[in-house]
Each structure stands twice: as structure tokens, then as C-alpha cells.
CSV table of C-alpha atoms in Angstrom, one decimal:
chain,number,residue,atom,x,y,z
A,1,MET,CA,176.7,84.0,56.6
A,2,HIS,CA,178.3,85.7,54.2
A,3,ARG,CA,177.2,84.3,51.3
A,4,GLY,CA,179.8,82.6,48.0
A,5,VAL,CA,180.1,84.4,45.3
A,6,SER,CA,178.0,83.2,40.9
A,7,LEU,CA,181.2,82.3,38.7
A,8,ALA,CA,180.5,81.4,35.0
A,9,PHE,CA,183.0,80.1,31.8
A,10,GLU,CA,181.4,80.6,29.2
A,11,GLY,CA,182.8,79.4,25.3
A,12,VAL,CA,186.5,78.5,27.3
A,13,HIS,CA,189.0,77.0,24.8
A,14,ARG,CA,192.1,76.0,26.5
A,15,SER,CA,195.0,75.1,25.3
A,16,PHE,CA,198.4,74.2,26.6
A,17,ARG,CA,201.9,72.9,24.9
A,18,SER,CA,204.6,69.8,26.4
A,19,ALA,CA,207.4,68.9,26.3
A,20,THR,CA,206.5,65.2,25.7
A,21,GLU,CA,203.3,65.6,23.5
A,22,GLY,CA,203.3,69.1,21.8
A,23,GLU,CA,200.3,71.2,21.5
A,24,VAL,CA,197.6,70.0,24.5
A,25,HIS,CA,194.3,70.1,23.9
A,26,ALA,CA,193.1,70.9,27.4
A,27,LEU,CA,189.5,72.4,27.3
A,28,ALA,CA,186.5,72.4,24.4
A,29,GLY,CA,184.3,75.1,25.0
A,30,ILE,CA,183.0,74.8,28.2
A,31,ASP,CA,179.5,76.4,29.0
A,32,LEU,CA,179.0,75.9,32.9
A,33,ALA,CA,177.6,78.2,35.2
A,34,ILE,CA,178.1,77.9,39.6
A,35,GLU,CA,175.7,79.6,41.0
A,36,ALA,CA,176.9,81.6,45.3
A,37,GLY,CA,176.6,79.8,47.4
A,38,SER,CA,176.7,76.1,45.8
A,39,PHE,CA,178.5,73.5,46.1
A,40,VAL,CA,180.1,72.0,42.8
A,41,ALA,CA,182.3,68.6,42.0
A,42,LEU,CA,184.3,68.6,38.5
A,43,LEU,CA,184.9,64.8,38.2
A,44,GLY,CA,186.3,63.3,35.2
A,45,PRO,CA,189.9,61.2,34.3
A,46,SER,CA,193.8,62.0,35.1
A,47,GLY,CA,195.1,64.5,32.7
A,48,CYS,CA,191.1,65.8,31.1
A,49,GLY,CA,191.2,69.3,32.3
A,50,LYS,CA,190.2,69.3,35.4
A,51,SER,CA,193.2,71.4,37.6
A,52,THR,CA,193.0,73.6,34.6
A,53,LEU,CA,189.6,74.2,35.0
A,54,LEU,CA,190.0,75.7,38.6
A,55,ARG,CA,193.1,77.7,37.9
A,56,LEU,CA,190.8,79.6,35.3
A,57,ALA,CA,188.5,80.0,38.1
A,58,ALA,CA,191.4,81.4,40.5
A,59,GLY,CA,193.1,83.9,37.5
A,60,LEU,CA,195.8,82.2,37.3
A,61,ASP,CA,195.4,81.1,33.9
A,62,ARG,CA,193.3,83.0,31.1
A,63,PRO,CA,191.2,81.0,28.3
A,64,GLU,CA,192.7,81.6,24.5
A,65,ARG,CA,188.1,81.8,24.0
A,66,GLY,CA,185.9,82.0,25.7
A,67,ARG,CA,185.5,84.0,28.8
A,68,VAL,CA,185.4,82.8,32.5
A,69,GLU,CA,183.2,85.2,34.7
A,70,ARG,CA,183.5,85.2,38.6
A,71,ASP,CA,181.4,87.8,40.9
A,72,GLY,CA,184.2,89.1,43.0
A,73,GLY,CA,184.9,88.3,45.9
A,74,ASP,CA,188.1,86.7,46.6
A,75,VAL,CA,189.4,83.5,45.7
A,76,ALA,CA,191.3,80.5,48.0
A,77,MET,CA,192.2,77.5,47.0
A,78,VAL,CA,193.5,74.0,48.5
A,79,PHE,CA,195.6,71.4,47.5
A,80,GLN,CA,196.7,68.1,47.8
A,81,ASP,CA,199.7,68.6,49.2
A,82,ALA,CA,199.4,70.9,52.4
A,83,HIS,CA,202.2,72.7,51.1
A,84,LEU,CA,203.1,73.6,55.6
A,85,LEU,CA,205.9,75.7,56.1
A,86,PRO,CA,207.7,73.5,58.4
A,87,TRP,CA,210.1,76.2,60.8
A,88,ARG,CA,206.2,78.3,62.1
A,89,ASP,CA,203.7,75.6,63.8
A,90,VAL,CA,200.3,75.3,63.1
A,91,VAL,CA,198.7,78.5,64.4
A,92,GLU,CA,201.4,80.4,62.6
A,93,ASN,CA,201.8,78.3,59.8
A,94,VAL,CA,197.7,79.6,59.2
A,95,ALA,CA,198.2,83.2,60.1
A,96,LEU,CA,200.0,83.2,56.7
A,97,PRO,CA,198.1,85.1,54.9
A,98,LEU,CA,196.5,87.5,56.8
A,99,GLU,CA,200.4,88.5,57.3
A,100,LEU,CA,201.3,88.7,54.3
A,101,LEU,CA,197.5,91.3,53.5
A,102,GLY,CA,198.5,93.6,56.3
A,103,ARG,CA,195.9,92.2,58.9
A,104,GLY,CA,197.2,92.8,62.6
A,105,ASP,CA,194.4,90.4,63.8
A,106,GLY,CA,196.6,87.4,62.8
A,107,ARG,CA,196.5,85.0,65.7
A,108,ALA,CA,193.6,85.2,67.2
A,109,ARG,CA,191.9,84.9,63.5
A,110,ALA,CA,193.4,81.9,62.8
A,111,ALA,CA,192.8,80.0,65.9
A,112,THR,CA,189.3,80.6,65.6
A,113,ALA,CA,189.9,79.5,61.3
A,114,LEU,CA,192.3,75.6,62.8
A,115,ASP,CA,189.4,75.8,66.1
A,116,ARG,CA,186.1,75.4,63.4
A,117,VAL,CA,188.1,72.2,61.8
A,118,GLY,CA,188.8,70.6,64.5
A,119,LEU,CA,192.2,71.8,65.6
A,120,GLY,CA,192.0,73.8,68.0
A,121,ASP,CA,194.1,72.1,71.1
A,122,ALA,CA,197.0,71.5,68.1
A,123,LEU,CA,197.7,75.3,67.6
A,124,ARG,CA,201.5,75.3,69.0
A,125,ARG,CA,202.9,71.8,67.3
A,126,TYR,CA,204.3,71.8,63.9
A,127,PRO,CA,204.4,70.6,60.7
A,128,ALA,CA,206.1,67.4,61.5
A,129,GLU,CA,203.8,66.2,64.1
A,130,LEU,CA,200.6,66.6,62.5
A,131,SER,CA,199.1,63.8,60.9
A,132,GLY,CA,198.8,63.7,57.2
A,133,GLY,CA,195.4,64.7,58.2
A,134,MET,CA,195.3,66.9,60.9
A,135,ARG,CA,197.7,68.5,58.2
A,136,MET,CA,195.1,69.3,54.6
A,137,ARG,CA,193.0,70.4,57.7
A,138,ALA,CA,195.1,73.4,58.8
A,139,SER,CA,195.4,74.0,55.8
A,140,LEU,CA,191.8,73.9,54.4
A,141,ALA,CA,192.5,76.6,58.0
A,142,ARG,CA,194.4,79.1,56.0
A,143,ALA,CA,192.7,78.8,52.9
A,144,CYS,CA,189.3,79.9,55.0
A,145,VAL,CA,190.7,82.2,57.6
A,146,THR,CA,191.0,85.4,55.4
A,147,ASP,CA,187.1,85.1,54.1
A,148,PRO,CA,187.1,84.2,51.2
A,149,GLN,CA,183.8,83.7,48.7
A,150,LEU,CA,184.9,80.9,46.2
A,151,LEU,CA,186.8,77.5,47.7
A,152,LEU,CA,187.9,75.7,45.2
A,153,LEU,CA,190.2,72.0,46.1
A,154,ASP,CA,192.1,70.0,43.6
A,155,GLU,CA,192.1,66.9,45.1
A,156,PRO,CA,192.4,67.7,48.1
A,157,PHE,CA,192.1,64.2,49.2
A,158,ALA,CA,192.8,61.7,47.6
A,159,ALA,CA,196.5,60.9,49.4
A,160,LEU,CA,195.0,60.4,52.7
A,161,ASP,CA,194.0,57.0,54.1
A,162,GLU,CA,189.8,55.5,53.8
A,163,LEU,CA,188.4,57.0,56.4
A,164,THR,CA,191.0,60.2,57.9
A,165,ARG,CA,189.4,61.2,54.1
A,166,MET,CA,185.5,60.9,55.0
A,167,ALA,CA,186.5,61.9,58.1
A,168,LEU,CA,187.2,64.7,56.9
A,169,ASP,CA,184.5,65.2,54.0
A,170,ASP,CA,182.3,65.9,56.9
A,171,ASP,CA,184.7,68.4,58.1
A,172,LEU,CA,184.5,70.4,54.9
A,173,ARG,CA,180.8,69.5,54.4
A,174,ARG,CA,179.8,71.4,57.3
A,175,LEU,CA,182.3,74.7,56.8
A,176,TRP,CA,181.1,75.0,53.6
A,177,ALA,CA,177.0,74.8,55.4
A,178,GLU,CA,178.2,77.3,58.0
A,179,THR,CA,179.6,79.6,55.5
A,180,GLY,CA,177.8,79.5,52.4
A,181,LEU,CA,180.3,80.7,49.7
A,182,THR,CA,181.1,78.8,46.5
A,183,VAL,CA,183.2,75.4,46.3
A,184,LEU,CA,184.2,74.0,43.8
A,185,PHE,CA,185.5,70.7,44.8
A,186,VAL,CA,187.9,68.3,42.7
A,187,THR,CA,188.1,64.4,42.2
A,188,HIS,CA,188.4,61.6,40.7
A,189,SER,CA,186.8,59.8,43.1
A,190,ILE,CA,183.0,59.0,42.1
A,191,ALA,CA,181.7,58.0,46.1
A,192,GLU,CA,183.3,61.7,47.3
A,193,ALA,CA,181.1,64.0,44.8
A,194,ALA,CA,178.1,61.9,44.6
A,195,TYR,CA,178.3,62.7,49.2
A,196,LEU,CA,180.3,66.3,48.7
A,197,ALA,CA,178.1,68.1,46.0
A,198,GLU,CA,174.8,69.6,45.6
A,199,ARG,CA,175.9,68.6,41.9
A,200,VAL,CA,178.6,67.2,39.8
A,201,VAL,CA,179.8,67.7,37.0
A,202,VAL,CA,181.5,65.1,34.9
A,203,LEU,CA,184.2,65.2,32.5
A,204,SER,CA,185.4,63.8,29.2
A,205,ARG,CA,188.8,63.0,29.0
A,206,ARG,CA,190.8,65.8,27.3
A,207,PRO,CA,189.8,68.2,25.5
A,208,ALA,CA,187.4,68.1,28.8
A,209,ARG,CA,183.6,68.8,27.6
A,210,VAL,CA,181.0,68.6,29.7
A,211,VAL,CA,179.2,65.7,29.1
A,212,LEU,CA,176.9,65.1,33.3
A,213,ASP,CA,175.6,67.7,34.5
A,214,HIS,CA,174.1,66.3,37.6
A,215,ALA,CA,171.7,67.9,40.2
A,216,VAL,CA,172.4,65.3,43.0
A,217,ALA,CA,169.4,63.7,44.4
A,218,LEU,CA,170.3,63.3,48.1
A,219,PRO,CA,169.2,64.8,51.3
A,220,ALA,CA,170.9,68.3,52.4
A,221,GLU,CA,172.2,66.8,56.0
A,222,ARG,CA,174.6,63.7,55.4
A,223,SER,CA,176.8,61.6,57.3
A,224,ALA,CA,177.9,58.1,57.0
A,225,ALA,CA,175.7,57.2,56.6
A,226,LEU,CA,173.9,57.2,53.2
A,227,ARG,CA,176.6,55.9,52.0
A,228,ALA,CA,175.4,52.5,52.3
A,229,ASP,CA,171.4,53.8,51.9
A,230,PRO,CA,170.0,52.6,47.9
A,231,ALA,CA,169.6,56.1,46.6
A,232,PHE,CA,173.4,57.0,47.0
A,233,ALA,CA,174.9,53.4,45.2
A,234,ARG,CA,172.1,55.5,42.7
A,235,GLU,CA,174.1,58.4,42.2
A,236,LEU,CA,176.8,56.5,42.2
A,237,GLY,CA,175.5,54.6,39.5
A,238,VAL,CA,174.4,57.5,36.7
A,239,LEU,CA,177.9,59.2,37.8
A,240,GLN,CA,180.3,56.7,37.0
A,241,GLU,CA,178.1,55.7,33.5
A,242,ALA,CA,179.0,59.6,32.7
A,243,LEU,CA,182.8,58.6,32.9
A,244,ARG,CA,182.4,55.9,30.7
A,245,ARG,CA,180.7,58.2,28.0
A,246,GLY,CA,182.9,60.5,28.6
A,247,ALA,CA,186.1,58.2,28.4
A,248,ASP,CA,184.2,57.4,25.0
A,249,LEU,CA,184.5,60.7,23.1
A,250,ALA,CA,187.3,61.8,21.4
């Protein structure tokens, strides 16, 4: 089992220009340390800067002030849209990152990655033949096929129905437990954040500041029954109150 990498945001500020809003201040002095191998959820209002933090973590953007430190390692991202190529079957879609890296074992590694997310019997299907949940599983397999040390997910399950979403939550948490990679997961769902993560970081409305950095007091082994547990309800209450506080910040 490989381990993930550590990640740190130190006094990070980020602004950008919008055609409709002019100068937008997205992040205001974010300080956040993420330990190697941890699962951290980012929770906050729409447009508060969660996706900006992911782009900075991936090295796709740079802060105006402050710095982002990552302890090496490969990075993979998963988005809300699976972005599968319709003319390639599932195994070919998942093998694509390995092809681009010039690795010759792409199909075999892609088949292994698909089996890990429960799509071992769908290798020859095309994206149009897959359900929304299956497409997202394929996207997750594609992200993990290169054995990244940091996995960044930007609301990947938001467009799915509740039952499919809960099943994918379990798949993702199992994948994290098996690989030991570092996961940074953006969501609008309080319940999803509490169920998935070891830590939940609640951000204020724009410009984003950390309202709460919370260690989730739930067992390491989680199942659907946990969602009905009073301890789970207490965690939801803590996160909901922090979101309210963040909404009140100017």
C-alpha cells in the first residue's frame, strides 16, 4: 500500500477578475495543513473558493500571496462530469492517462483499476451504455490508474441520485482505505462530508476563510447504518452551525 503526500496552504490569498462581478476576492489568508494519507472534506457555500483551493493544490493555479506546499507525489482530479470519451470503451478511457505517459501496460492496469471500483464486468462497454454512477466509477478508476499520491475531487457525486451517491461514498472510502492516498474532497453536502472524511474544513462565504477545522468523531469503519446513529446527527449539527457562522461573515 502506498501512502499519500502532505499538503499545506500558508497564508494563501487569491483574487481574479469576473466579467459580471469585476474584481473577485476568492481566498483570504487560508492556513490549512493536510497530513499524508488523510481524508479531508471542504465544505462551504457555492462560489466560496473551494474549487480554487483544489486548483491551487493541483498546481493548476498560483496564489497571489502565501504559498502552497506539497510533499512531491503525483496528483489526480475527479470532477462532477466524468468527461469520458464517447468513442472509446471503458477500459480504453481508463487507460488513457497511461497512454499519455507512454506506459505500455495501460489496458491491464486499467482493468485492475476498474475491478477495484466494481466495473470489472463493463470493460468493453461505451460511455453511452453506462449509468451515471457507472460513468463516475469509471472516472474514479481513470484518476487512480496512475497510482497518484493525492486525489482531488470536486463535487464528483453531486448530480447523482441519493442511493447511487451513498454507494459511491462507500466505494471511495474503501479505495482510500486500501491505497492510503491523501484525499481532498469538495462537497456542498453536510452528510456526505461527515460520512466520508476524517476531517471537515468549513469555509466562509467569499472571500473564503476557515470557519472550522473539525476532526470527525465517528468510527473508522462506516456503513449505511451509521447515518441513523445519534453520533452522526451530532456531527451534522456541528457542521451546520459552522456553515451558518460562515454565512454571516462579511
